Coordinates of C-alpha atoms in Angstrom, one line a residue:
M1 CA 134.1 172.7 182.4
S2 CA 133.9 175.0 185.4
F3 CA 131.6 178.1 185.0
I4 CA 134.2 179.9 187.2
G5 CA 137.2 181.0 185.3
E6 CA 139.5 181.6 188.3
Y7 CA 139.6 180.5 191.9
R8 CA 141.6 182.4 194.5
F9 CA 142.2 181.6 198.2
E10 CA 144.8 182.6 200.8
C11 CA 147.6 180.2 201.8
N12 CA 150.7 180.4 204.0
E13 CA 152.9 181.8 201.3
G14 CA 150.5 184.2 199.6
R15 CA 147.5 183.7 197.3
L16 CA 146.9 180.5 195.3
I17 CA 145.3 181.1 191.9
L18 CA 143.8 178.3 190.0
H19 CA 142.6 178.4 186.3
P20 CA 140.5 175.2 185.8
N21 CA 139.5 176.0 182.2
L22 CA 142.9 176.3 180.7
C23 CA 144.5 173.4 179.0
P24 CA 146.5 172.1 180.7
V25 CA 145.1 173.5 184.0
R26 CA 147.4 176.1 185.6
C27 CA 148.2 176.9 189.2
F28 CA 149.9 180.1 190.3
L29 CA 151.2 181.4 193.6
S30 CA 151.1 185.2 194.1
N31 CA 153.2 186.7 196.9
E32 CA 155.5 189.6 197.6
S33 CA 158.0 188.2 195.1
G34 CA 155.5 188.3 192.3
L35 CA 153.5 185.7 190.4
V36 CA 155.0 182.2 190.1
Q37 CA 153.6 179.4 188.0
L38 CA 153.5 176.2 190.1
C39 CA 151.7 173.8 187.8
P40 CA 152.5 172.6 185.2
N41 CA 156.2 172.8 184.3
Y42 CA 157.5 174.9 187.2
D43 CA 161.2 175.6 186.9
P44 CA 162.5 177.6 189.9
E45 CA 165.0 180.4 189.2
D46 CA 168.4 180.3 190.8
G47 CA 168.2 181.0 194.5
Q48 CA 164.4 181.0 194.6
H49 CA 162.9 179.1 197.5
L50 CA 159.2 178.8 198.4
L51 CA 157.6 176.8 201.2
P52 CA 154.5 174.7 200.4
F53 CA 151.3 176.3 201.6
G54 CA 149.9 174.8 204.8
Y55 CA 153.0 172.8 205.7
R56 CA 156.6 173.2 206.7
R57 CA 158.3 171.2 204.0
T58 CA 160.4 171.8 200.9
M59 CA 159.5 173.2 197.6
D60 CA 160.2 169.8 196.1
W61 CA 157.4 168.3 198.2
L62 CA 155.0 171.0 197.0
Q63 CA 156.0 170.5 193.4
D64 CA 155.4 166.8 193.8
I65 CA 151.9 167.3 195.1
L66 CA 151.1 169.8 192.3
N67 CA 152.5 167.6 189.6
S68 CA 150.8 164.5 191.0
Y69 CA 147.4 165.8 192.1
A70 CA 146.7 169.3 190.8
G71 CA 145.0 168.2 187.6
R72 CA 143.2 165.3 189.4
I73 CA 141.9 167.7 192.1
L74 CA 140.6 170.3 189.6
E75 CA 139.0 167.6 187.4
A76 CA 137.3 166.0 190.4
V77 CA 136.1 169.3 192.0
S78 CA 134.6 170.4 188.7
I79 CA 131.9 167.7 189.0
F80 CA 130.6 169.2 192.2
R81 CA 127.8 171.8 191.8
E82 CA 128.6 173.9 194.9
N83 CA 131.3 174.6 197.5
K84 CA 134.0 174.3 194.8
A85 CA 136.3 176.9 196.3
S86 CA 136.0 175.3 199.7
L87 CA 136.8 171.8 198.2
L88 CA 139.8 173.2 196.4
K89 CA 141.1 174.9 199.5
L90 CA 140.7 171.7 201.5
C91 CA 142.4 169.4 198.9
F92 CA 145.3 171.6 198.3
N93 CA 145.9 172.2 202.0
A94 CA 145.3 168.7 203.3
G95 CA 147.1 167.0 200.4
K96 CA 147.1 163.3 199.3
Q97 CA 144.7 162.0 202.0
A98 CA 142.0 164.6 201.0
V99 CA 142.3 163.6 197.4
E100 CA 142.0 159.9 198.2
L101 CA 138.9 160.7 200.4
M102 CA 137.3 162.7 197.6
D103 CA 137.8 159.7 195.2
D104 CA 136.4 157.3 197.8
C105 CA 133.4 159.2 199.1
P106 CA 132.7 162.6 197.4
A107 CA 129.8 163.2 199.8
L108 CA 132.1 162.9 202.9
I109 CA 134.7 165.3 201.5
S110 CA 131.9 167.8 200.7
L111 CA 130.6 167.6 204.2
I112 CA 134.1 168.3 205.6
A113 CA 134.6 171.3 203.3
A114 CA 131.2 172.7 204.4
R115 CA 132.0 172.2 208.1
L116 CA 135.5 173.8 208.1
D117 CA 135.5 177.6 208.9
P118 CA 136.8 179.4 205.8
I119 CA 137.7 182.5 207.7
E120 CA 140.1 180.8 210.1
S121 CA 143.8 181.6 209.7
I122 CA 145.5 179.3 207.2
H123 CA 147.6 177.7 209.9
E124 CA 144.5 176.7 212.0
Y125 CA 142.6 175.7 208.9
T126 CA 145.3 173.4 207.6
D127 CA 145.9 171.8 211.0
Q128 CA 142.2 171.1 211.4
A129 CA 141.8 169.9 207.8
R130 CA 144.8 167.5 208.1
Y131 CA 143.4 166.2 211.4
I132 CA 139.9 165.5 210.0
V133 CA 141.0 163.7 206.8
Q134 CA 143.3 161.4 208.8
L135 CA 140.3 160.1 210.9
K136 CA 138.5 156.9 210.1
R137 CA 135.5 157.4 208.0
E138 CA 133.0 156.7 210.8
H139 CA 134.8 159.1 213.1
I140 CA 134.6 161.8 210.4
L141 CA 130.8 161.3 210.5
S142 CA 130.7 161.7 214.3
Y143 CA 132.9 164.9 214.0
C144 CA 130.3 166.3 211.5
S145 CA 127.4 165.3 213.8
Y146 CA 126.1 162.5 211.5
P147 CA 125.1 159.0 212.6
S148 CA 128.3 157.0 212.6
S149 CA 128.5 153.5 211.2
R150 CA 130.1 151.5 208.4
S151 CA 126.7 151.0 206.8
T152 CA 126.2 154.8 206.7
I153 CA 129.6 155.2 204.9
K154 CA 128.7 152.5 202.4
M155 CA 125.5 154.4 201.6
M156 CA 127.2 157.8 201.4
R157 CA 129.6 156.4 198.8
K158 CA 126.6 156.0 196.5
I159 CA 125.9 159.8 196.5
P160 CA 127.4 161.2 193.3
A161 CA 129.7 164.2 193.6
S162 CA 127.2 166.3 191.6
D163 CA 124.5 165.7 194.2
S164 CA 126.7 166.2 197.3
G165 CA 125.5 169.6 198.2
L166 CA 124.9 170.4 201.8
A167 CA 121.1 170.5 201.4
H168 CA 121.1 167.0 199.9
L169 CA 123.4 165.7 202.6
E170 CA 121.0 167.1 205.2
L171 CA 118.1 165.2 203.6
F172 CA 120.3 162.0 203.8
R173 CA 120.9 162.7 207.4
K174 CA 117.2 163.2 208.1
I175 CA 116.4 159.8 206.5
I176 CA 119.1 158.0 208.5
V177 CA 118.0 159.6 211.8
E178 CA 114.3 158.9 211.1
G179 CA 115.3 155.2 210.9
K180 CA 112.4 153.8 208.9
C181 CA 113.4 150.3 207.8
W182 CA 112.1 150.4 204.3
K183 CA 113.9 153.7 203.5
I184 CA 117.2 152.4 204.9
K185 CA 116.8 149.2 202.8
V186 CA 116.2 151.3 199.7
L187 CA 119.3 153.3 200.4
Q188 CA 121.3 150.1 200.9
H189 CA 120.1 148.5 197.7
A190 CA 120.1 151.6 195.4
D191 CA 122.6 151.7 192.6
R192 CA 123.0 155.5 193.2
I193 CA 121.6 157.8 195.7
N194 CA 120.9 160.8 193.5
W195 CA 119.1 164.0 194.6
L196 CA 115.7 162.7 193.5
V197 CA 116.0 159.5 195.5
L198 CA 116.7 161.7 198.6
H199 CA 113.7 164.0 197.8
L200 CA 111.4 161.0 197.4
L201 CA 112.5 159.4 200.7
S202 CA 112.4 162.6 202.7
G203 CA 108.6 162.6 202.6
G204 CA 108.1 165.6 200.3
H205 CA 106.1 163.8 197.6
F206 CA 103.0 161.9 198.8
E207 CA 105.2 159.2 200.4
S208 CA 102.3 156.7 200.8
H209 CA 102.0 156.4 197.0
I210 CA 105.8 155.8 196.4
R211 CA 106.9 152.2 196.3
P212 CA 110.5 151.1 197.0
S213 CA 110.7 149.6 193.5
F214 CA 110.0 153.1 192.0
V215 CA 112.7 154.7 194.1
L216 CA 115.2 152.0 193.1
D217 CA 114.4 152.7 189.5
V218 CA 115.1 156.4 190.0
G219 CA 118.5 155.4 191.5
R220 CA 119.4 153.8 188.2
V221 CA 119.0 157.0 186.2
T222 CA 122.2 158.8 185.3
D223 CA 120.8 161.3 182.7
P224 CA 120.2 164.6 184.6
D225 CA 117.6 165.7 182.0
E226 CA 115.6 162.4 182.6
L227 CA 115.8 163.0 186.4
F228 CA 114.6 166.6 186.1
E229 CA 111.7 165.5 183.9
A230 CA 110.7 162.8 186.4
Y231 CA 110.8 165.4 189.2
Q232 CA 108.6 167.8 187.3
Q233 CA 106.0 165.0 186.6
I234 CA 106.0 163.9 190.3
S235 CA 105.6 167.5 191.5
E236 CA 102.8 168.0 189.0
I237 CA 101.0 164.9 190.3
Q238 CA 101.4 166.0 193.9
R239 CA 100.1 169.5 193.1
I240 CA 96.9 168.5 191.4
V241 CA 96.0 165.7 193.9
T242 CA 96.6 167.7 197.0
P243 CA 93.4 168.7 198.9
P244 CA 91.2 170.7 198.8
R245 CA 91.5 170.1 195.0
I246 CA 89.4 167.7 193.0
R247 CA 89.4 164.1 194.2
L248 CA 91.4 162.0 191.8
K249 CA 92.4 158.3 192.0
I250 CA 96.0 158.5 192.9
P251 CA 98.2 155.6 191.6
C252 CA 100.9 153.8 193.5
L253 CA 104.1 154.4 191.6
M254 CA 105.7 151.0 191.2
K255 CA 108.1 151.6 188.2
L256 CA 109.6 154.6 186.7
Q257 CA 108.3 153.6 183.3
D258 CA 104.8 154.0 184.6
L259 CA 105.3 157.6 185.7
G260 CA 104.6 159.3 182.4
R261 CA 101.4 157.3 181.7
N262 CA 100.0 158.0 185.2
H263 CA 101.0 161.6 185.0
D264 CA 99.2 162.1 181.7
R265 CA 96.1 160.2 182.9
L266 CA 95.8 162.3 186.1
V267 CA 96.3 165.6 184.2
A268 CA 93.6 164.5 181.7
E269 CA 91.2 163.7 184.6
Y270 CA 92.0 167.0 186.2
M271 CA 91.4 169.0 183.1
E272 CA 88.1 167.1 182.5
A273 CA 87.0 167.7 186.1
R274 CA 87.9 171.4 185.8
K275 CA 85.9 171.6 182.6
F276 CA 88.5 172.2 180.0
D277 CA 86.2 174.6 178.0
E278 CA 85.9 176.8 181.1
I279 CA 89.7 177.1 181.3
L280 CA 89.7 178.5 177.8
E281 CA 87.3 181.2 178.8
L282 CA 89.3 182.3 181.9
E283 CA 90.6 185.9 182.1
F284 CA 93.6 186.4 184.3
P285 CA 94.3 189.5 186.5
E286 CA 96.8 192.0 185.4
P287 CA 100.4 190.5 185.3
P288 CA 102.6 191.6 188.2
L289 CA 105.3 192.6 185.7
P290 CA 105.0 193.9 182.2
G291 CA 106.6 191.8 179.4
V292 CA 109.8 192.7 177.6
E293 CA 110.3 192.7 173.9
I294 CA 113.6 192.6 172.0
S295 CA 114.6 192.2 168.3
G296 CA 116.7 189.5 166.9
E297 CA 119.1 189.6 163.9
D298 CA 116.3 188.1 161.8
N299 CA 114.0 190.9 162.8
G300 CA 111.8 188.5 164.7
S301 CA 110.0 189.3 167.9
Y302 CA 111.6 187.9 171.0
G303 CA 111.4 188.5 174.7
I304 CA 109.3 187.6 177.8
F305 CA 105.5 187.7 177.2
P306 CA 102.8 187.4 179.9
L307 CA 100.1 184.7 179.2
A308 CA 97.1 186.8 179.9
N309 CA 94.2 184.2 179.8
G310 CA 93.3 180.6 180.0
R311 CA 93.5 180.1 176.2
A312 CA 97.0 181.6 176.0
L313 CA 98.0 179.2 178.9
R314 CA 96.5 176.3 177.1
D315 CA 98.2 177.2 173.8
E316 CA 101.5 177.5 175.7
G317 CA 101.1 174.0 177.1
L318 CA 100.4 172.6 173.6
R319 CA 103.3 174.5 172.0
M320 CA 105.8 173.4 174.7
N321 CA 104.3 170.0 175.3
H322 CA 103.8 170.3 179.1
C323 CA 101.0 170.8 181.5
I324 CA 101.2 174.5 182.4
A325 CA 97.4 174.8 181.8
T326 CA 96.8 173.0 185.1
Y327 CA 97.9 176.3 186.8
A328 CA 95.0 178.3 185.3
Y329 CA 92.7 178.4 188.4
D330 CA 95.7 178.9 190.7
I331 CA 96.6 182.1 188.7
V332 CA 93.1 183.4 189.0
L333 CA 92.9 182.7 192.7
E334 CA 96.3 184.2 193.4
N335 CA 95.2 187.4 191.8
G336 CA 98.5 188.6 190.5
L337 CA 100.7 186.8 193.1
L338 CA 101.4 184.0 190.6
Y339 CA 101.7 184.5 186.8
A340 CA 103.0 182.6 183.8
Y341 CA 105.2 184.0 181.0
H342 CA 106.5 182.6 177.7
V343 CA 110.2 183.2 177.2
D344 CA 111.7 183.3 173.6
L345 CA 115.3 184.5 173.1
P346 CA 117.3 184.7 169.8
S347 CA 119.2 181.4 169.1
K348 CA 117.9 179.9 172.4
P349 CA 115.3 177.2 173.0
P350 CA 112.0 178.7 174.4
A351 CA 110.8 178.2 178.0
T352 CA 107.8 178.8 180.2
V353 CA 108.3 180.5 183.5
L354 CA 106.0 181.0 186.5
I355 CA 106.8 183.8 188.9
R356 CA 105.4 184.1 192.4
R357 CA 105.5 187.0 194.9
N358 CA 107.4 186.0 198.1
P359 CA 105.0 186.6 201.0
C360 CA 107.9 187.6 203.3
S361 CA 110.0 189.9 201.2
W362 CA 107.2 190.8 198.7
T363 CA 109.7 190.4 195.9
L364 CA 108.9 188.4 192.7
E365 CA 110.9 185.2 192.3
V366 CA 111.0 182.3 189.8
H367 CA 108.6 179.7 191.1
E368 CA 109.1 177.3 188.2
I369 CA 110.8 177.3 184.8
R370 CA 110.6 174.6 182.3
G371 CA 111.6 173.9 178.7
F372 CA 110.0 171.8 176.0
H373 CA 108.4 168.6 177.4
N374 CA 109.4 169.6 181.0
A375 CA 113.1 169.6 180.1
P376 CA 115.6 171.8 182.0
V377 CA 116.1 175.2 180.4
N378 CA 119.2 176.6 178.8
P379 CA 121.4 178.3 181.5
D380 CA 121.5 181.5 179.5
V381 CA 117.7 181.6 179.4
E382 CA 117.4 181.1 183.1
F383 CA 120.1 183.8 183.7
Y384 CA 118.2 186.2 181.5
V385 CA 114.9 185.6 183.3
N386 CA 116.5 186.2 186.7
E387 CA 118.3 189.4 185.4
W388 CA 114.9 190.6 184.2
L389 CA 113.3 190.0 187.6
A390 CA 116.1 191.7 189.4
K391 CA 115.9 194.7 187.0
Q392 CA 112.1 195.0 187.4
G393 CA 112.5 194.8 191.2
A394 CA 114.5 198.0 191.1
I395 CA 111.7 199.8 189.3
K396 CA 109.4 201.6 191.7
S397 CA 105.9 200.2 192.0
G398 CA 103.1 202.0 190.2
K399 CA 104.8 202.1 186.8
D400 CA 102.4 202.0 183.8
Q401 CA 101.8 198.6 182.3
G402 CA 103.5 197.8 179.1
Y403 CA 106.7 196.4 177.6
T404 CA 109.9 197.7 179.3
E405 CA 113.5 197.9 178.4
A406 CA 115.2 194.5 178.2
P407 CA 118.3 193.3 180.0
S408 CA 121.2 192.6 177.7
C409 CA 120.8 189.3 175.9

């Protein structure tokens, strides 16, 4: 299901309005004559005539496109995580060939949608969109300033629609341009090129300790929660082994099944080297933001609570079954620029959030948020935390420490 209840964009004959969450999906055209339902089951009134948007053809042609492809377009676009409005505009204006391209190579259609100028007039936009989707796949890559070859297209077809955001496609481009043979071979042999595969190959996670077999294992994962947990564990390993921290024996990651064991071993060694008992005695600086407390229907205590010392941080890690305690010394050294909070909302799973002050804007932002056992958090919880940060950012500095008014839950 799409999180957006309604999409609107301009077309030749007015404004196209799409409702992806209705069953069946509905498509309307709004113009000077009023609001006309185009899909499904459109029956034109006597004497009514509408031209299809983006083309100079008959209403029958438009109706055929809508009846044949509207549901298919909306269902396919709902899988993408970003650029949904641009993808809808592209598919409904470029027609059948855009739909076929989206089925064949979601990453390529996402790249086109990102490259087209959304503020161009609908005539210019449509002409350009139709021109691009009619090109050969390799020529489309050249048009978008990507390395052009059949092998590149074959690899792009492995990028899932959900991972076809522009940032991930730029990582893919970086890897191809870099041209390291072992990375190209991994992309060629991977079952899927998901977002974590791209991050691992882009050099962001101690590349010398990542083996091709490990990346190929990651490419076989389809469960987004499993991918996120693996990412959290890899990031945790990288953070605690990066100089000038304690020297630890860094493993070579050969298989995905070895990740959890190596992660737990390194964390245990880190905690031992840092003298676990000393962590329990640490006192943190004053939190950069006060907590917020709300009441649930069961009269329980809920809200966002700062973890004010090493023992509270340790207990949070034990309660949530993750390694937040490894941040203890970082919180002390950052002196209020980094801080951990426990989040507990009524009828929602709990979470742990780290907030950090942006050195450029000096605003507080979510540095990391994780659920039980490093799982992704409930979207409502993440939204609540961001709303809390935004609300606190509007409060002038120097306010007395304490619990403040909560955003609506």
